PDB file of C-alpha atoms and ligand atoms in Angstrom:
ATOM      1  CA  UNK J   1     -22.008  -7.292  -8.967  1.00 40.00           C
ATOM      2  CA  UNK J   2     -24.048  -4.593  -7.333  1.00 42.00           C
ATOM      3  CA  UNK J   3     -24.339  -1.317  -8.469  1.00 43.00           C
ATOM      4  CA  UNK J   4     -21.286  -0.421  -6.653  1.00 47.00           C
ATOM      5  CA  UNK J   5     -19.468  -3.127  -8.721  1.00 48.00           C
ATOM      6  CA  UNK J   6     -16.197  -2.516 -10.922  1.00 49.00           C
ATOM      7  CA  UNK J   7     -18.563  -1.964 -14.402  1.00 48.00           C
ATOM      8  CA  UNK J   8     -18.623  -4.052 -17.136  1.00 45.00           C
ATOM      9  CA  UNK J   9     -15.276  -5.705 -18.206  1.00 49.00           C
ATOM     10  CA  UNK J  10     -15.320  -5.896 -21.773  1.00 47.00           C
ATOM     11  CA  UNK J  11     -13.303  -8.568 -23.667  1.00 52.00           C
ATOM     12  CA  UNK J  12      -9.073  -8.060 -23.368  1.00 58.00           C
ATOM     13  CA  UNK J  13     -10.144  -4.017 -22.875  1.00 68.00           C
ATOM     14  CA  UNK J  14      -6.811  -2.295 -21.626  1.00 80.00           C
ATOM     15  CA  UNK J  15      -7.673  -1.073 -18.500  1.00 89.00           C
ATOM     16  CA  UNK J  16      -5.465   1.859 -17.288  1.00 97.00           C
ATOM     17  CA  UNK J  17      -3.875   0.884 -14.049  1.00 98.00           C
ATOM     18  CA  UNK J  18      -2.731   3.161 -12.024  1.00 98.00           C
ATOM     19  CA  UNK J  19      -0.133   2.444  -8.393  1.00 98.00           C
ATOM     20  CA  UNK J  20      -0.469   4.996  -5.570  1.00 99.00           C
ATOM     21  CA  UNK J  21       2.728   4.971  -3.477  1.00 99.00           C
ATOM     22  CA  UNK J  22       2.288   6.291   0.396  1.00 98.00           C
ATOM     23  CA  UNK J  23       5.281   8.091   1.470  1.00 98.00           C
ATOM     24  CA  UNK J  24       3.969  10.800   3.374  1.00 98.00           C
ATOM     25  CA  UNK J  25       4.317   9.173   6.748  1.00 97.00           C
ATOM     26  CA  UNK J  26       6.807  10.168   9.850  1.00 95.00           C
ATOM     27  CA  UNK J  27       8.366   7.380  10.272  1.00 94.00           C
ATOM     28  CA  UNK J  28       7.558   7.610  14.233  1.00 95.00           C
ATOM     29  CA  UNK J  29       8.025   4.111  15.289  1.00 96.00           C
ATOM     30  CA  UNK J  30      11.569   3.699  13.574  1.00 94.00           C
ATOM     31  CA  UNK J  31      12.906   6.616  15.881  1.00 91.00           C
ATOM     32  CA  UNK J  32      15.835   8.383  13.189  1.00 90.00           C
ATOM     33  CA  UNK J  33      16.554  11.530  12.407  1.00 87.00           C
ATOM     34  CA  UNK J  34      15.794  10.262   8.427  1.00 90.00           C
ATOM     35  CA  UNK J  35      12.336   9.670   7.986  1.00 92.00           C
ATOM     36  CA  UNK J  36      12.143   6.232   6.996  1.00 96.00           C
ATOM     37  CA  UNK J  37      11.240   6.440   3.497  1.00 96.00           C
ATOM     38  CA  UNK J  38      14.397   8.083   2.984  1.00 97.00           C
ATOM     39  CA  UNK J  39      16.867   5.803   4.745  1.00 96.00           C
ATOM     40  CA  UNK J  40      19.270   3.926   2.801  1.00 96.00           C
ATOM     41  CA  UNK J  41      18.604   0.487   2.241  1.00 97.00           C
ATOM     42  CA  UNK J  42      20.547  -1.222  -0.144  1.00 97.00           C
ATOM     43  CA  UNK J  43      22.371   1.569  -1.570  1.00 96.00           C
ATOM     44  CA  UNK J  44      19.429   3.312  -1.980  1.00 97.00           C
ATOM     45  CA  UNK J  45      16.861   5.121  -0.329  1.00 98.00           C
ATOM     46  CA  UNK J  46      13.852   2.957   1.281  1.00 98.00           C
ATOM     47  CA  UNK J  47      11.562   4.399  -0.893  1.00 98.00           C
ATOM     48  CA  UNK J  48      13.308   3.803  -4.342  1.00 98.00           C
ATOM     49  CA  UNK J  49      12.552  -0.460  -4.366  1.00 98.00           C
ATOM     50  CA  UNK J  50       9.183  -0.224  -4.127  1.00 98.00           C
ATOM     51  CA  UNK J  51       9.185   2.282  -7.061  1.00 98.00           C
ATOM     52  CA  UNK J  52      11.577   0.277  -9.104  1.00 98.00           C
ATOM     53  CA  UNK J  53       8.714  -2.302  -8.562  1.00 98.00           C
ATOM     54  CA  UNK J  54       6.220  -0.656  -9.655  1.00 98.00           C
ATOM     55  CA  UNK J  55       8.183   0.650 -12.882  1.00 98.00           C
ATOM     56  CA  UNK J  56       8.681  -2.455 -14.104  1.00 97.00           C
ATOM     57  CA  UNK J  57       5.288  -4.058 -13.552  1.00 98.00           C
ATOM     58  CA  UNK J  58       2.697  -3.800 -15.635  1.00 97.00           C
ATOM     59  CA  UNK J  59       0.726  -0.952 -14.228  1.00 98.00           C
ATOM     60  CA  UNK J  60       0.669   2.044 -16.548  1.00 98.00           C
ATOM     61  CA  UNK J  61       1.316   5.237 -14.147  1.00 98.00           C
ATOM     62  CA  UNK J  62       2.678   6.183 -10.792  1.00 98.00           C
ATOM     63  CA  UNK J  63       1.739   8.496  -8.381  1.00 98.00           C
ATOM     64  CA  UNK J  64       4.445   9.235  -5.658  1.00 98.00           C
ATOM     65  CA  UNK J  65       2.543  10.798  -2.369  1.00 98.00           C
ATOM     66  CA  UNK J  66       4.961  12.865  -0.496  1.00 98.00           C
ATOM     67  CA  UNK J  67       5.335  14.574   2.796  1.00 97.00           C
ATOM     68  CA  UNK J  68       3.773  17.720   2.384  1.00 97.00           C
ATOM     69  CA  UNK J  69       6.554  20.697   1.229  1.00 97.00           C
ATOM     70  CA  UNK J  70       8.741  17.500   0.474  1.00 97.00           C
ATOM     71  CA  UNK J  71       7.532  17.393  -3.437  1.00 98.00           C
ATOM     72  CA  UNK J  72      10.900  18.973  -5.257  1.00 98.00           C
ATOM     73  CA  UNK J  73      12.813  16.980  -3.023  1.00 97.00           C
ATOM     74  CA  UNK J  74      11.140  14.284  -4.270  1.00 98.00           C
ATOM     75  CA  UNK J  75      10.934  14.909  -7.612  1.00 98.00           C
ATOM     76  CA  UNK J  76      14.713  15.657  -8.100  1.00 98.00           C
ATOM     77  CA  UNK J  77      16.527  13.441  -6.012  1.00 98.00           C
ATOM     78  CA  UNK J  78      14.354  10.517  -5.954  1.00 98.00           C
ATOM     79  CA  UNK J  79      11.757  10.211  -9.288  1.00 98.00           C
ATOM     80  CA  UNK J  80      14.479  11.978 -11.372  1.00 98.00           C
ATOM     81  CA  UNK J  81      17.960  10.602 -10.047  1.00 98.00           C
ATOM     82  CA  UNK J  82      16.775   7.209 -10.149  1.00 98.00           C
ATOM     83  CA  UNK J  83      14.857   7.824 -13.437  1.00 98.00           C
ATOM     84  CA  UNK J  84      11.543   6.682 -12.644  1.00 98.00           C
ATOM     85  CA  UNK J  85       9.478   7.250 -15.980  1.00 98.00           C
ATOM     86  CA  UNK J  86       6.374   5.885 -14.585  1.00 98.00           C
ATOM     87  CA  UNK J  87       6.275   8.230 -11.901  1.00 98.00           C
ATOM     88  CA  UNK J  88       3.261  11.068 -12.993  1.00 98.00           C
ATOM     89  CA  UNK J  89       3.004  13.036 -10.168  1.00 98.00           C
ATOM     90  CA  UNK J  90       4.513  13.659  -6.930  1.00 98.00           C
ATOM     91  CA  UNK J  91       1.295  14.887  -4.498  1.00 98.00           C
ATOM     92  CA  UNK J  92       1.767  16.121  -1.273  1.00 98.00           C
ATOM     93  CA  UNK J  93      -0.120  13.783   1.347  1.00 98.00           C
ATOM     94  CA  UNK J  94      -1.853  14.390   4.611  1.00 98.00           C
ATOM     95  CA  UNK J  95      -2.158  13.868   8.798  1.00 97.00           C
ATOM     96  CA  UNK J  96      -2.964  10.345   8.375  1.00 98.00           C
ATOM     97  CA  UNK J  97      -2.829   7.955   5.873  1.00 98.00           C
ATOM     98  CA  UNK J  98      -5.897   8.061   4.560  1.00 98.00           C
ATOM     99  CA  UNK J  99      -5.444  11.832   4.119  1.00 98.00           C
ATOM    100  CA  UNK J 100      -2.624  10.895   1.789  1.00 98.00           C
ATOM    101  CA  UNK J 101      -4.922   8.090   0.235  1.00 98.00           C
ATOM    102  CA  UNK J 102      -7.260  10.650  -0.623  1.00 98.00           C
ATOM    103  CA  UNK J 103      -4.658  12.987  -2.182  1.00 98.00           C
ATOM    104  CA  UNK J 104      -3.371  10.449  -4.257  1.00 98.00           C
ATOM    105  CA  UNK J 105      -6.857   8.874  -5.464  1.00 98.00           C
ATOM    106  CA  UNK J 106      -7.485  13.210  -6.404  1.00 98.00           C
ATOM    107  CA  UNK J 107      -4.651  12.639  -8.840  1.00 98.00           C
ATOM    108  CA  UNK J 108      -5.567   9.290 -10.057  1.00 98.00           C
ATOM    109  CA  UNK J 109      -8.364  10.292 -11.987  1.00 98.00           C
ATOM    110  CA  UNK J 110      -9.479   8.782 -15.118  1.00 97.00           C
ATOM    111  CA  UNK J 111      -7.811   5.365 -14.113  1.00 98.00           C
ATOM    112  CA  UNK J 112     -10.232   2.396 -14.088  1.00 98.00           C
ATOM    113  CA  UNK J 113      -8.422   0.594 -11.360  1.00 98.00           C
ATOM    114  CA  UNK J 114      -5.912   1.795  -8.637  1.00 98.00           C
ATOM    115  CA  UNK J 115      -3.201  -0.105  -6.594  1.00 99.00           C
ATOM    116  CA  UNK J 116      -2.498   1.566  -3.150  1.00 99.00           C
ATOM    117  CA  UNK J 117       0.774   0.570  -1.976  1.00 98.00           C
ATOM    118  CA  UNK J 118       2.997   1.338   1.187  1.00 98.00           C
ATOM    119  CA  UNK J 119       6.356   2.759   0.506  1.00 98.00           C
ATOM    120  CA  UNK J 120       7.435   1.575   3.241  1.00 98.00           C
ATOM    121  CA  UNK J 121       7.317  -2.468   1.868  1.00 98.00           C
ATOM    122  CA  UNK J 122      10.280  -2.446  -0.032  1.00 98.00           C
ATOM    123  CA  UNK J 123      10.088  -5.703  -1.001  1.00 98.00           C
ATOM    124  CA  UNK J 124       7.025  -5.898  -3.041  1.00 98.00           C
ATOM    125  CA  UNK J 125       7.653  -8.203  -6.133  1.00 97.00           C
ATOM    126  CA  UNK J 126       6.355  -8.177  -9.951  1.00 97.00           C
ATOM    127  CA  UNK J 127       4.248 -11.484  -8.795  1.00 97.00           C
ATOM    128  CA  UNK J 128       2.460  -9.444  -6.372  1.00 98.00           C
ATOM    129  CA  UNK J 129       1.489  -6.518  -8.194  1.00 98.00           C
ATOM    130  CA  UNK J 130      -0.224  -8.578 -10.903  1.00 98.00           C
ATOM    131  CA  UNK J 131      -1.864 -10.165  -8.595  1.00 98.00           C
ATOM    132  CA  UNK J 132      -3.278  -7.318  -6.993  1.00 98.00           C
ATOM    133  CA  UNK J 133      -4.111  -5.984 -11.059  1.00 98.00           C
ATOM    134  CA  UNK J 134      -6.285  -9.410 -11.428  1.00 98.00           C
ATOM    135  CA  UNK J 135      -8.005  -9.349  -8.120  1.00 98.00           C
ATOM    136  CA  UNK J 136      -9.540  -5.748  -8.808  1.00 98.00           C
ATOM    137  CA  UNK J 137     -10.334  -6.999 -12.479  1.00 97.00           C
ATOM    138  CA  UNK J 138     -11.988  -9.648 -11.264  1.00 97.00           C
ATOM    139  CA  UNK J 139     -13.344  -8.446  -7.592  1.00 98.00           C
ATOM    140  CA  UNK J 140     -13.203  -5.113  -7.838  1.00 98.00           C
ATOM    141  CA  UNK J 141     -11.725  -4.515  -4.651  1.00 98.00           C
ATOM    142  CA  UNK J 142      -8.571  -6.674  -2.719  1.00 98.00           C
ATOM    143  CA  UNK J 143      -6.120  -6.656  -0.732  1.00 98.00           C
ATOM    144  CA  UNK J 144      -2.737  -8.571   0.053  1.00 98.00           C
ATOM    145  CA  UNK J 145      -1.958 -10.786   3.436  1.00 98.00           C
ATOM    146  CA  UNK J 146      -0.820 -13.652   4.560  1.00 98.00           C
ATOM    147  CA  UNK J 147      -2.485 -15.959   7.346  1.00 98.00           C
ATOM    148  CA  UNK J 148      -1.029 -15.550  10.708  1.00 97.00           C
ATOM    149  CA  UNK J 149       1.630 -17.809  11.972  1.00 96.00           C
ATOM    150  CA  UNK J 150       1.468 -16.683  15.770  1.00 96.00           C
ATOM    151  CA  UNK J 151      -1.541 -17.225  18.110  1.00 96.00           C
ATOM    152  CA  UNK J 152      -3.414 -13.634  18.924  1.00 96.00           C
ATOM    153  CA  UNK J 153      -4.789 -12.717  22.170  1.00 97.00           C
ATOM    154  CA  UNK J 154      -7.069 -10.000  22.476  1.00 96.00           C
ATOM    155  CA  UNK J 155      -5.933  -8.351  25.844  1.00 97.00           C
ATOM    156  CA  UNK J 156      -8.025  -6.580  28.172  1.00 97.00           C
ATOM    157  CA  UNK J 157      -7.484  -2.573  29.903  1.00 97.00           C
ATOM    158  CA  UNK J 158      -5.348  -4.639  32.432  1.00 97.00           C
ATOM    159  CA  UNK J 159      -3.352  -6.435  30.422  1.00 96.00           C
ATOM    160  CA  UNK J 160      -4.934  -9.967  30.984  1.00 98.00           C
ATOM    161  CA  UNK J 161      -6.098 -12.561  28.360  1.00 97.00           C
ATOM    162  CA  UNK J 162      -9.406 -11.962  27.515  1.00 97.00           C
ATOM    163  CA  UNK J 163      -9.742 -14.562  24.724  1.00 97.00           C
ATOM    164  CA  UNK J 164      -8.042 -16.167  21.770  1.00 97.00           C
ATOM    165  CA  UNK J 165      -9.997 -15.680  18.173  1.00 96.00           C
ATOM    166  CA  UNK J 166      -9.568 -18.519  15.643  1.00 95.00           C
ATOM    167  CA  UNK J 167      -6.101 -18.493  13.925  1.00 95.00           C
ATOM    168  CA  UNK J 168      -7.506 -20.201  10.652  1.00 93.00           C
ATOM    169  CA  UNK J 169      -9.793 -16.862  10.446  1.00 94.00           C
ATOM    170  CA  UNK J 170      -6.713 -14.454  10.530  1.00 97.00           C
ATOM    171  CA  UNK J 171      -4.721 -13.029   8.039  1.00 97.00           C
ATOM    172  CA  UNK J 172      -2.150  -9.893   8.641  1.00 97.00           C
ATOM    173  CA  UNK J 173      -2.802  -7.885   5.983  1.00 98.00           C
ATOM    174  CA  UNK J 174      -0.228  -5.804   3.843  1.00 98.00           C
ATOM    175  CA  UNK J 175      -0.449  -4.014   0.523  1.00 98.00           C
ATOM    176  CA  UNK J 176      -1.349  -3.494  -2.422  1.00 98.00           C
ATOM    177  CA  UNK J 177      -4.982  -3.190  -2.077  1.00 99.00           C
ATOM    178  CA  UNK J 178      -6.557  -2.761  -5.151  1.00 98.00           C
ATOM    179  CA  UNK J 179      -9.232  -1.486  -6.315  1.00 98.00           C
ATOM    180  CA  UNK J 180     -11.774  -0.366  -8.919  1.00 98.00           C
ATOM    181  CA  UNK J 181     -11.423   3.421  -9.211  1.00 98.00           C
ATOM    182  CA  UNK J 182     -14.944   4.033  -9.049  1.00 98.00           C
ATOM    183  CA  UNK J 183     -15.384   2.266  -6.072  1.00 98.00           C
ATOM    184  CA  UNK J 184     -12.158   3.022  -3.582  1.00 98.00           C
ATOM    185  CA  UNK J 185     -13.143   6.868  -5.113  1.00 98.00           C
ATOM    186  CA  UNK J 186     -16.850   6.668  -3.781  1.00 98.00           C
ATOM    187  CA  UNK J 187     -15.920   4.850   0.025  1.00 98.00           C
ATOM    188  CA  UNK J 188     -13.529   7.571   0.177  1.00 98.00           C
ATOM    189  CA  UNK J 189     -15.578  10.132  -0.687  1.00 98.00           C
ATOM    190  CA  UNK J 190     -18.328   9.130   2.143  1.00 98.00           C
ATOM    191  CA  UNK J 191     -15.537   8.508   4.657  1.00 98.00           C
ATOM    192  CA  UNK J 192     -14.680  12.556   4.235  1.00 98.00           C
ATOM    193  CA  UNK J 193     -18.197  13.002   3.855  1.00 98.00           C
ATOM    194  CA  UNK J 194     -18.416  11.310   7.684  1.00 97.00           C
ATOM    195  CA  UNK J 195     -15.380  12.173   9.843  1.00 96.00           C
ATOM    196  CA  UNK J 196     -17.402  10.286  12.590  1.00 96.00           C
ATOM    197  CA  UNK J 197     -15.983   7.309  10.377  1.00 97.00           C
ATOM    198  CA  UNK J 198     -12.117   8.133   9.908  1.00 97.00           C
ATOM    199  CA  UNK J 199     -11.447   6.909  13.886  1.00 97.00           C
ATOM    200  CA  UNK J 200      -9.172   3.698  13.777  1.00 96.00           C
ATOM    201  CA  UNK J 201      -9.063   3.554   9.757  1.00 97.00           C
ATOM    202  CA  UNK J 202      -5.851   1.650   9.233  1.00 97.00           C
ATOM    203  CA  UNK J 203      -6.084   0.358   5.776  1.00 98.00           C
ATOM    204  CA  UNK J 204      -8.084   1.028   2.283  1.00 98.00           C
ATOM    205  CA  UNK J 205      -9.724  -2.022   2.799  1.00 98.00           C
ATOM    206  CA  UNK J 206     -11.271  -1.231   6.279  1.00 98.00           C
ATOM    207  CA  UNK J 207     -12.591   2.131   4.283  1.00 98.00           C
ATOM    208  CA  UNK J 208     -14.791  -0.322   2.020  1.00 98.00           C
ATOM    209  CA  UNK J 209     -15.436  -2.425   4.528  1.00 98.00           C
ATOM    210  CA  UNK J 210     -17.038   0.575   6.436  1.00 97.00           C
ATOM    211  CA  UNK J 211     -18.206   2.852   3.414  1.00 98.00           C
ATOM    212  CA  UNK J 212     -19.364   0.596   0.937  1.00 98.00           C
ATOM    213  CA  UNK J 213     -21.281  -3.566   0.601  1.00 98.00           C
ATOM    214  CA  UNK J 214     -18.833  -4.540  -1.425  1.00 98.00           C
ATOM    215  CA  UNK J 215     -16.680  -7.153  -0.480  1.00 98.00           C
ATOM    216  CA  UNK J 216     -12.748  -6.992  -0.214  1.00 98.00           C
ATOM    217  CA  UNK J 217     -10.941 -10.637  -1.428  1.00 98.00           C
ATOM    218  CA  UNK J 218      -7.621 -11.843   0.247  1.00 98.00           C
ATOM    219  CA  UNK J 219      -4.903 -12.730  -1.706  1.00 98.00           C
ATOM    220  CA  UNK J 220      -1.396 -14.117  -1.187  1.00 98.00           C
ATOM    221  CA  UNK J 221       1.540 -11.524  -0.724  1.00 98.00           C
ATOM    222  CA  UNK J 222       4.276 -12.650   0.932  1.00 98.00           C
ATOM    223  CA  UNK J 223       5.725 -13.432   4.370  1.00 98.00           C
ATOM    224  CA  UNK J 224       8.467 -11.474   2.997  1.00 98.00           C
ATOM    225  CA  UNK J 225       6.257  -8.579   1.955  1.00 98.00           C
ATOM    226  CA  UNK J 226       7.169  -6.886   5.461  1.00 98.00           C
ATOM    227  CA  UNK J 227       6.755  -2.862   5.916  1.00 98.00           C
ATOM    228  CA  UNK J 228       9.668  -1.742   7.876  1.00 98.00           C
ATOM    229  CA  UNK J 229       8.235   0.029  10.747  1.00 97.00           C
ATOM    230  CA  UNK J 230      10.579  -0.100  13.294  1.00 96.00           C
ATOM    231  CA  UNK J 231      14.955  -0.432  13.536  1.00 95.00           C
ATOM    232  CA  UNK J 232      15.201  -4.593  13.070  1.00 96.00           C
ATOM    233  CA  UNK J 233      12.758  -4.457  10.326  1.00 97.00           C
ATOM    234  CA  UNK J 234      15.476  -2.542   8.126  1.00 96.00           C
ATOM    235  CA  UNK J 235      17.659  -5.355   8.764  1.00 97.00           C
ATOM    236  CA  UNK J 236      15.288  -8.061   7.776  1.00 98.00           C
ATOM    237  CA  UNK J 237      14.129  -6.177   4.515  1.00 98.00           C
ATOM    238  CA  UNK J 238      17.855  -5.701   3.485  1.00 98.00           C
ATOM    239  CA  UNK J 239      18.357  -9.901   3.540  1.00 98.00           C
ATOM    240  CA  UNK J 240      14.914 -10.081   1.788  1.00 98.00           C
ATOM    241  CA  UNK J 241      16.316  -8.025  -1.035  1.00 98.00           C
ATOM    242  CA  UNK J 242      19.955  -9.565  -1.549  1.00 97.00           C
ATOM    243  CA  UNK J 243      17.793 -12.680  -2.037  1.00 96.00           C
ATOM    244  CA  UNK J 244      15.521 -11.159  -4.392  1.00 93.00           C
ATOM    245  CA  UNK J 245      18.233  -9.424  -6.323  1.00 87.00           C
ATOM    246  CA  UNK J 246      20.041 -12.868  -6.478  1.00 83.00           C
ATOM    247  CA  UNK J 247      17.261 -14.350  -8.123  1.00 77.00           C
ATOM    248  CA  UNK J 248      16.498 -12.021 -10.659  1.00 64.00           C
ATOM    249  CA  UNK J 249      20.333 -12.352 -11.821  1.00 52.00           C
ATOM    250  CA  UNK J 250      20.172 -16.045 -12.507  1.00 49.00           C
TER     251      UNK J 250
HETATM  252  N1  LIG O   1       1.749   7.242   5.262  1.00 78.58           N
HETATM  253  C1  LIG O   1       1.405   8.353   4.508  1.00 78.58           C
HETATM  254  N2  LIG O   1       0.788   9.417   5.119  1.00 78.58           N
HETATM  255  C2  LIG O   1       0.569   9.407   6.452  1.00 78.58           C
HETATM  256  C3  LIG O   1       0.907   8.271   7.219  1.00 78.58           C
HETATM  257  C4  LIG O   1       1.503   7.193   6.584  1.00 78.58           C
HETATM  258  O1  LIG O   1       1.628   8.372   3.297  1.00 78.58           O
HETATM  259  N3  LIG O   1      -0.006  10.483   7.016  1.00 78.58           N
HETATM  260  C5  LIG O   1       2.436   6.111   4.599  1.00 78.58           C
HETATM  261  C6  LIG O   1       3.833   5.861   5.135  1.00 78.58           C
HETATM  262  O2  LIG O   1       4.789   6.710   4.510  1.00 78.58           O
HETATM  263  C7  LIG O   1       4.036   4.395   4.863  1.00 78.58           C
HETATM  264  C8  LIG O   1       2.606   3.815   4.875  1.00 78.58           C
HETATM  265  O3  LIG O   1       1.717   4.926   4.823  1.00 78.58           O
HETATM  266  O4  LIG O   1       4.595   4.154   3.588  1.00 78.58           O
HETATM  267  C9  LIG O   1       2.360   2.956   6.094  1.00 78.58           C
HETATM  268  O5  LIG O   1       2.411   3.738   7.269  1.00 78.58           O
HETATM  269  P1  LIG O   1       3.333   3.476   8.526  1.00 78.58           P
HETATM  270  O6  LIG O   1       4.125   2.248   8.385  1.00 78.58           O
HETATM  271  O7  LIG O   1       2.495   3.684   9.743  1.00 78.58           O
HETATM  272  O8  LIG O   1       4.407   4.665   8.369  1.00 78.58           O
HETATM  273  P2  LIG O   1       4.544   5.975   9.232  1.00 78.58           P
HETATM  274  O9  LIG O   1       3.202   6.534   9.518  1.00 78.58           O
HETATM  275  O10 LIG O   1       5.528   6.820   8.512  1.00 78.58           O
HETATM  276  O11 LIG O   1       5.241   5.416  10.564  1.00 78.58           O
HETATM  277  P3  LIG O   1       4.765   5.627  12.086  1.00 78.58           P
HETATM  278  O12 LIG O   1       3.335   5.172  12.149  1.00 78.58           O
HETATM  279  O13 LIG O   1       5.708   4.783  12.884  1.00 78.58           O
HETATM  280  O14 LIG O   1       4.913   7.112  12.353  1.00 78.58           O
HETATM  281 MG1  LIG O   2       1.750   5.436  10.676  1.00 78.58          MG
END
């Protein structure tokens, strides 16, 4: 490890593990009234299974990032009503996402690794999340995908077929990410340090791709792992958590 690595891991050390759950977005793509986060899915609102997730995982605290002014809200009708004990803080978020990243690695402090997770992938299992809590043990930085199943064209300004990169390279990548604190703290830092930077960042991992040398390992989510971004999606994440809930009860 370089200097910008995770820091020495010593013997069965508890490390304290904290999630980061987005839900500061507008839901612009899904085209309700209800931003997205709050829709009801399952009997519950959109946001409340990947919180239930992360309350029974392993991971030691939550912090809930909400729209901005949508805090109390939050805090009464979703981390209260639903009793969410893991739940530390609710932090307002920002513009983009990585505003809200940054807002919610503020209140993360003192953790020694962070998982960043969409709210908006309800379907997030136990299975995943330790796996995202051993890669950034071991790695110090990682993310979730799953290699892609279609072929991907990049498309030209007209709308022609420009050319076709290598499937077996590709992954679509989801969340968690994970990371060591010191690390995703310090790429994020630079990345406000250089708004030149912040155009196109989609994804935590693109911010140490860009900020840092460190490397960011792949791991396997789930095809089922999907974030509902637009109306069908709600549908399809509602059959992927019957069967999920099934499961569980046998
Ligand atoms: N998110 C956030 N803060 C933002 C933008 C997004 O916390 N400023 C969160 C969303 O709430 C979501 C996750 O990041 O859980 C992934 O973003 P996306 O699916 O793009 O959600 P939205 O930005 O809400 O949707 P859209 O892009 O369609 O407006
Ligand atoms: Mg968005």
């Amino acid at each position: 490890m370089g200097k910008e690595g995770p820091g020495p891991r010593l013997g069965n050390e508890k490390r304290l593990v904290t999630a980061i759950v987005l839900a500061a977005g507008k839901g612009s793509r899904m085209e309700t009234g209800v931003r997205k986060q709050y829709l009801e899915l399952e009997g519950r609102p959109l946001i409340c299974h990947a919180l239930e997730a992360f309350e029974k995982s392993p991971v030691d605290r939550v912090i809930l990032v909400s729209g901005a002014g949508e805090e109390e809200f939050c805090r009464r009708e979703i981390v209260e009503r639903y009793g969410f004990k893991k739940v530390e803080a609710v932090v307002p978020g920002g513009r983009e996402r990585y505003h809200s990243v940054y807002e919610g690695l503020k209140a993360a402090e003192g953790s020694a690794d962070v998982l960043i997770h969409d709210g908006a992938r309800p379907c997030i299992t136990r299975e995943i999340i330790q796996a995202a809590m051993d890669g950034a043990a071991a790695y110090g930085a990682c993310a979730a995908g799953m290699p892609v199943k279609d072929t991907i064209k990049m498309v030209d300004d007209q709308g022609n077929a420009d050319h076709t990169p290598d499937r077996s390279h590709m992954w679509l990548v989801q969340t968690p990410q994970a990371f060591s604190y010191e690390l995703i703290k310090k790429a994020y830092d630079r990345l406000f340090e250089h708004p030149s930077a912040q155009e196109g960042i989609t994804d935590d991992a693109m911010v140490v791709e860009t900020m840092t040398r460190h490397k960011v390992r792949l791991f396997k989510g789930s095809y089922e792992n999907i974030k509902v971004t637009t109306p069908e999606d709600l549908e399809i994440a509602g059959i992927f958590l019957r069967k999920m809930e099934k499961t569980v009860d046998i």
